[in-house]
XYZ file of C-alpha atoms in Angstrom:
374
model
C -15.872 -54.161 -18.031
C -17.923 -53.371 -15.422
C -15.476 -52.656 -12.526
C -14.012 -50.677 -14.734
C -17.053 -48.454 -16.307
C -17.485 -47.736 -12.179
C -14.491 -47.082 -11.177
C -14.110 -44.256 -14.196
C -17.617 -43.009 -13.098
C -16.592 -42.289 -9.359
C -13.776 -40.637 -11.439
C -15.845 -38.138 -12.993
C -17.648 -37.902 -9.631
C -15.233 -36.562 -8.000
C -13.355 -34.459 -10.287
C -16.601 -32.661 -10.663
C -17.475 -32.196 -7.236
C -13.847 -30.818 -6.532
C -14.314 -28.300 -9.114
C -17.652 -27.186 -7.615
C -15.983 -27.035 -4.515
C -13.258 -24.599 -5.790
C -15.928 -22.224 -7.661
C -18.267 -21.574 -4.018
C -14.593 -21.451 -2.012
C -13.498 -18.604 -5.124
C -17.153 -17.244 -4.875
C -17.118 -16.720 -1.186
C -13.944 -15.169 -1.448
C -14.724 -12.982 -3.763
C -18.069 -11.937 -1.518
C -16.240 -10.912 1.137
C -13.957 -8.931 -0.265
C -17.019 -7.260 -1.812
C -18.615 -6.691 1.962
C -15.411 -5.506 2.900
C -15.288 -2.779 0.501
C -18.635 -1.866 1.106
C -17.942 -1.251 4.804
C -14.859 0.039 4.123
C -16.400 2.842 2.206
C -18.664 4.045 5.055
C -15.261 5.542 7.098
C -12.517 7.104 5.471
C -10.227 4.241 7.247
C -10.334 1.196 9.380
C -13.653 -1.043 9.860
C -16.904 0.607 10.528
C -17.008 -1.787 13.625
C -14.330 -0.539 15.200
C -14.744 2.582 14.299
C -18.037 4.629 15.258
C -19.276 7.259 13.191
C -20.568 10.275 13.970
C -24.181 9.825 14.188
C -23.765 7.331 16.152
C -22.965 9.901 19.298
C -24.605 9.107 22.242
C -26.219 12.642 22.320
C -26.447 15.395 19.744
C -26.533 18.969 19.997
C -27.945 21.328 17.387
C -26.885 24.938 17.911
C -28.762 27.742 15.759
C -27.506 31.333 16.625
C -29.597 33.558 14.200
C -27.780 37.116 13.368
C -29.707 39.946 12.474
C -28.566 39.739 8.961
C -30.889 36.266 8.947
C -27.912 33.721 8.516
C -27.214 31.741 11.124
C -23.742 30.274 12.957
C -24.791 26.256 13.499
C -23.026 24.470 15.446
C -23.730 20.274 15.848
C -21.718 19.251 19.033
C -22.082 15.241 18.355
C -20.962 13.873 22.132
C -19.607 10.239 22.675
C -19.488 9.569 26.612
C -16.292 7.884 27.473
C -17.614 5.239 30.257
C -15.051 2.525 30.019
C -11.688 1.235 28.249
C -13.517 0.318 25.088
C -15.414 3.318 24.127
C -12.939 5.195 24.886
C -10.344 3.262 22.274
C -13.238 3.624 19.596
C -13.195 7.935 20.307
C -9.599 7.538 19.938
C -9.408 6.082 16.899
C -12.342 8.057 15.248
C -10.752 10.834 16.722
C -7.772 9.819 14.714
C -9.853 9.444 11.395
C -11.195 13.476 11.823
C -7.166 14.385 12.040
C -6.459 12.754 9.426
C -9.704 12.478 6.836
C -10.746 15.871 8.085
C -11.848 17.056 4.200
C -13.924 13.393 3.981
C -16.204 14.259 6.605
C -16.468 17.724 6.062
C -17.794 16.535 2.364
C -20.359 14.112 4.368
C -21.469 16.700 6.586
C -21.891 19.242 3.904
C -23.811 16.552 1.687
C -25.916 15.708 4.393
C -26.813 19.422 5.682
C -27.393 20.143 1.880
C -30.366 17.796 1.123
C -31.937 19.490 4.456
C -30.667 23.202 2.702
C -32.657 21.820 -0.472
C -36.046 21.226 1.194
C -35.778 24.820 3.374
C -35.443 26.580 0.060
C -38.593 24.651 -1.124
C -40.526 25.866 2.134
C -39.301 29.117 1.856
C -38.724 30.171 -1.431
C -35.903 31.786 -0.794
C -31.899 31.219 -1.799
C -29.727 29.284 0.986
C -26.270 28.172 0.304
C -24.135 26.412 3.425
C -20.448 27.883 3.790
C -17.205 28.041 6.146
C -18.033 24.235 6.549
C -15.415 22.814 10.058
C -14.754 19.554 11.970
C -12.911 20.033 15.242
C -12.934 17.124 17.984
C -12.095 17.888 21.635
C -12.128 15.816 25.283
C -13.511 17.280 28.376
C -13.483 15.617 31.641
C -16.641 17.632 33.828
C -19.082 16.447 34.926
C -17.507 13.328 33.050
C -15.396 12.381 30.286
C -17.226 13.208 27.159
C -15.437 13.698 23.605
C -16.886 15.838 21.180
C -16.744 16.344 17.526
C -18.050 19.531 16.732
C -19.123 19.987 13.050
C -19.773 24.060 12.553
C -20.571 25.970 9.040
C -22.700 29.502 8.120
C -26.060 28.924 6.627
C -27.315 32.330 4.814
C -30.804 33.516 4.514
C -31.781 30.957 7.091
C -34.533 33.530 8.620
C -36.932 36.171 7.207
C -35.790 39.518 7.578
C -38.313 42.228 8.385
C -36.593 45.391 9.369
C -36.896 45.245 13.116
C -38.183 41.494 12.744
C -36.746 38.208 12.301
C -38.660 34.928 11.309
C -37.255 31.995 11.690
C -37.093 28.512 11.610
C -38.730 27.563 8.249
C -35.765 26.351 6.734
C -35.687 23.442 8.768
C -39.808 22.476 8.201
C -40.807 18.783 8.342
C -36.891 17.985 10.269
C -37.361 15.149 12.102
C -34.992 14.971 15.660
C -33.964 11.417 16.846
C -33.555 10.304 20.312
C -30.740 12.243 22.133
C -30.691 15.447 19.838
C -31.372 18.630 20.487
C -32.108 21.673 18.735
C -31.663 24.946 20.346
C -32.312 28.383 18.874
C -30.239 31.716 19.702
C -30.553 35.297 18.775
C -28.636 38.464 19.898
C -29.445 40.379 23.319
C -31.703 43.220 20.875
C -34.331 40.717 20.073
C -37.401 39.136 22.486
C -39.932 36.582 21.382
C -42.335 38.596 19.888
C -45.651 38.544 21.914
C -49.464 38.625 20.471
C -52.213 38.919 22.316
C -50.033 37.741 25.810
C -48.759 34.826 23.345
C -45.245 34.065 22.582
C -45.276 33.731 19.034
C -42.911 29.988 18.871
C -44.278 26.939 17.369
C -44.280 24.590 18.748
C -44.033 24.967 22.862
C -39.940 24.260 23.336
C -39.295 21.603 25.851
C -36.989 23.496 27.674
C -36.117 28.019 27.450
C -34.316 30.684 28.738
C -33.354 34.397 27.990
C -32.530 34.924 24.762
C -33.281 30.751 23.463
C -35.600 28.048 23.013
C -34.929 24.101 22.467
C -36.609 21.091 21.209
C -35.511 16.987 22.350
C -36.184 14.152 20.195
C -37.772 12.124 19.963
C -39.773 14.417 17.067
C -40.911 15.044 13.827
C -42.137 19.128 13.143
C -44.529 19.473 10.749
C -44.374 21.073 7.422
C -44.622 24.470 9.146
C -42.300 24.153 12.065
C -40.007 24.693 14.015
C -41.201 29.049 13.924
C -39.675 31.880 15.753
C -41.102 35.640 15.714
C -38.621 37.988 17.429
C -38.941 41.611 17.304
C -36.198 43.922 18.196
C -36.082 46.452 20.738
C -33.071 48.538 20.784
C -33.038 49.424 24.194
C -32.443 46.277 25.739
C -28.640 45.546 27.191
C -27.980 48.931 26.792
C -28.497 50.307 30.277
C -25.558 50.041 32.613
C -25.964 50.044 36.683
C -24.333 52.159 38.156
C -21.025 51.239 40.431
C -21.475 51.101 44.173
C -18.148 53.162 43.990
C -19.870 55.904 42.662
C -20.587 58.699 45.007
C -24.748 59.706 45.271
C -25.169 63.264 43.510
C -24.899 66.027 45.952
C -28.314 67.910 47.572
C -26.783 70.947 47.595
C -26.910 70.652 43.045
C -30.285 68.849 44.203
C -31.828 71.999 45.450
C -30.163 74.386 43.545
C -31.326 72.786 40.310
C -35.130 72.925 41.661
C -34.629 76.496 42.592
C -33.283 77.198 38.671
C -36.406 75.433 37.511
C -38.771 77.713 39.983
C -37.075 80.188 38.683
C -37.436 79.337 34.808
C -40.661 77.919 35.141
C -42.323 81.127 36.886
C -40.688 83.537 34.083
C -42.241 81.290 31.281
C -45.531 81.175 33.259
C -45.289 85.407 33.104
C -44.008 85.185 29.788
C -47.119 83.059 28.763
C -49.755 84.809 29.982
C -48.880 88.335 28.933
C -48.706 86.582 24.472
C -51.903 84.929 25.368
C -53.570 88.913 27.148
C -51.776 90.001 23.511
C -53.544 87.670 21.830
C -56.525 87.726 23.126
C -56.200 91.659 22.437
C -56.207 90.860 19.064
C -58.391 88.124 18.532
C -60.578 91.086 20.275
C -60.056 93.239 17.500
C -60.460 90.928 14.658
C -63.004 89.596 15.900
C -66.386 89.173 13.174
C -69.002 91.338 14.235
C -72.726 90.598 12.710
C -75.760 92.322 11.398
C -76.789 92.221 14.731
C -73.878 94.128 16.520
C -73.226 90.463 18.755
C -70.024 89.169 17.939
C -69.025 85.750 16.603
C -66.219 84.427 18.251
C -64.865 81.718 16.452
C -64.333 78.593 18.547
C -61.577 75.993 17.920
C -62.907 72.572 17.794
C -60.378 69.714 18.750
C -60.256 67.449 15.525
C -60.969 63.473 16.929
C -61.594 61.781 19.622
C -58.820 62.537 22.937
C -56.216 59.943 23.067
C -57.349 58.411 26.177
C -60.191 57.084 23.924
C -58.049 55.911 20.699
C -56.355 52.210 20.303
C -52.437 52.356 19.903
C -52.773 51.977 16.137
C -55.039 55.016 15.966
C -52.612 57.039 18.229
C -49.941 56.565 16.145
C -51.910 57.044 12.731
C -52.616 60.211 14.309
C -49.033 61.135 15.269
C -48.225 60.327 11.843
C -50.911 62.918 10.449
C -49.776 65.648 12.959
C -46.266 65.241 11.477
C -47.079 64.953 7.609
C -46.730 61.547 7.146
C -43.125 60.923 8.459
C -42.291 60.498 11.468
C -39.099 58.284 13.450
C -39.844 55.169 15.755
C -37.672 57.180 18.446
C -39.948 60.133 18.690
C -43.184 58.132 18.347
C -41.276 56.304 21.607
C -40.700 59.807 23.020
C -43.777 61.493 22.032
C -46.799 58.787 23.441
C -44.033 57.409 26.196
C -44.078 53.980 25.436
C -41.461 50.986 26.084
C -39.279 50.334 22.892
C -40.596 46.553 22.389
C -44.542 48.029 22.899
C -43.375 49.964 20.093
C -41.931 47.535 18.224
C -45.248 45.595 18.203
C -47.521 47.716 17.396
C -45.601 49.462 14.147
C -45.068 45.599 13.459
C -48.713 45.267 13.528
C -49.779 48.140 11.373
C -47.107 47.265 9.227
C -48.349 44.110 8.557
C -52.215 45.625 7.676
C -50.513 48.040 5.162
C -51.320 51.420 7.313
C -47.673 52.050 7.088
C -44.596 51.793 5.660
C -41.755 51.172 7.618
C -37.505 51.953 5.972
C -34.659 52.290 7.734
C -31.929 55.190 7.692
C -28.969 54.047 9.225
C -29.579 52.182 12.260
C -33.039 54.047 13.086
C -36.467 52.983 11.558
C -38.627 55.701 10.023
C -42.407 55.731 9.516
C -44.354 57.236 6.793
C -47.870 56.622 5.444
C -48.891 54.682 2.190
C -48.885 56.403 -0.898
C -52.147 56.778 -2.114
C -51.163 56.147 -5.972
């Protein structure tokens, strides 16, 4: 009875451990098929590990062109360098996935760029939305073989419009930049960094600039108040043309002669001049207020404020603005105290910003006027 009460334990024994056996084998099965899925799900198709994805680009580009209208055309050039056999195959076949998942990762991209939309709105109090949303991949071979997957979309209201000012960069406060991105701002050939005080009004100092841009490299975080970019428009720039050595020098001959027509001109107004003011002076002489006395009181004419030699730019153009009853164009206040467009620019931007003036625009020209005094 004993050989036999052992033998049907070691029975049991085994049966049991076989079915244990079978559960963990079913269980581990059924765990990677659940890891699978998961990585499955972070690419449209194919394993993540053979498949890179986008942010993981060996360097990243960050394009910002602001448009006067304050949206701006971004473009994020993400750039896999294609240094041997292997990373090449993985550009190819991610290459393969943008063909043909192109709506799945522009969904991602727009997700992603919209939790960074819902913070600038917070910063800014203003309403952004993202739009015209584009994957497009490309290989080019100079200096080396890079392959690039350029994500591109419109976001609107992304700066502060100020009539002949543009703020920007708030909508992107507290964005952090890894290592190998860049962010680079833009803005059209009308606009210059606005400058205070011999200061160019960006925050913080870009790592690298040239005409008409700025950029940052990661590794950084901007605070809650940056990246910021003044610019102030002046329209005169890009518009002057040089002239073609083709062209032939003007003539002396219409040199001289126009000099002689000026002469000319010039001495008849000088005649012309002086015999209104002997006129006037006739009859200031006649009207002139005699007193009790028999002297006469000749009324002087005092010259109201200070000469403009002595006034600050703000007061000289305060005072234009009272010579002309309170309305006056930006174009003749250039004209009339013969100042550069973008000195201008600054200082109507200034007393703008103190409330001295008011500043609308009619058609493309900017018209000054003094505050109502309701």
């Amino acid at each position: 009875m004993e050989a036999r009460g052992l033998r049907a334990l070691l029975c049991v024994l085994v049966v049991v451990a076989s079915s244990i056996a079978l559960v963990s084998a079913a269980a581990g099965a059924t765990a990677d098929v659940g890891t699978r899925r998961a990585a499955l799900q972070e690419s449209p198709e194919g394993d993540a590990n053979d498949t890179p994805m986008l942010g993981e680009a060996d360097q990243t580009y960050i394009d910002v062109f602001i448009t006067e209208n304050g949206s701006a055309r971004m473009t994020v050039d993400y750039q896999f360098y294609l240094a041997d056999e292997n990373r090449s195959a993985e550009w190819e076949a991610l290459e393969a996935n943008v063909s043909s998942e192109t709506d799945w990762y522009v969904a991602e991209e727009r997700r992603s760029w919209n939790e960074t939309l819902s913070k600038g709105e917070n910063a800014t109090d203003r309403e952004m939305s993202l739009s015209n949303v584009s994957i497009t991949t490309e290989t080019t071979s100079r200096p080396e073989e890079i392959g690039h997957a350029k994500v591109s979309f419109e976001w609107a209201h992304f700066a502060h419009v100020q009539v002949n000012r543009l703020e920007a960069g708030a909508a992107l406060s507290g964005f952090t930049l890894t290592d190998g991105t860049t962010l680079q701002f833009r803005w059209p050939e009308e606009y210059a960094l606005y400058e205070n005080e011999g200061a160019l009004q960006v925050k913080p100092s870009p790592d690298e600039s040239a005409a008409g841009s700025v950029g940052w490299e990661g590794e950084r975080n901007f605070p809650d108040d940056e990246p910021r970019v003044v610019l102030i428009r002046d329209s005169d720039a890009g518009t002057d043309e040089p002239q073609s050595a083709a062209e032939p020098s003007m003539p002396w001959t219409i040199v001289t002669l126009a000099l002689a027509l000026l002469a000319t001109v010039g001495a008849a107004g000088w005649l012309l001049g002086r015999r209104r003011s002997d006129g006037e002076a006739a009859v200031a002489e006649d009207e002139a207020v005699h007193r009790p006395d028999g002297a006469v009181a000749a009324e002087r004419t005092v010259p109201d404020g200070p000469p403009p030699e002595l006034l600050s730019n703000e007061e000289r153009v305060l005072r234009l603005l009272e010579e002309r009853g309170g309305r006056v164009k930006q174009q003749q206040v250039v004209s009339e105290l013969d100042w550069t467009e973008a000195k201008t620019s600054q200082v109507v931007g200034d007393l703008r910003e103190n409330d001295e003036i008011e500043v609308f625009r009619i058609g493309r020209e900017n018209v000054l006027t003094l505050p109502d005094d309701d």
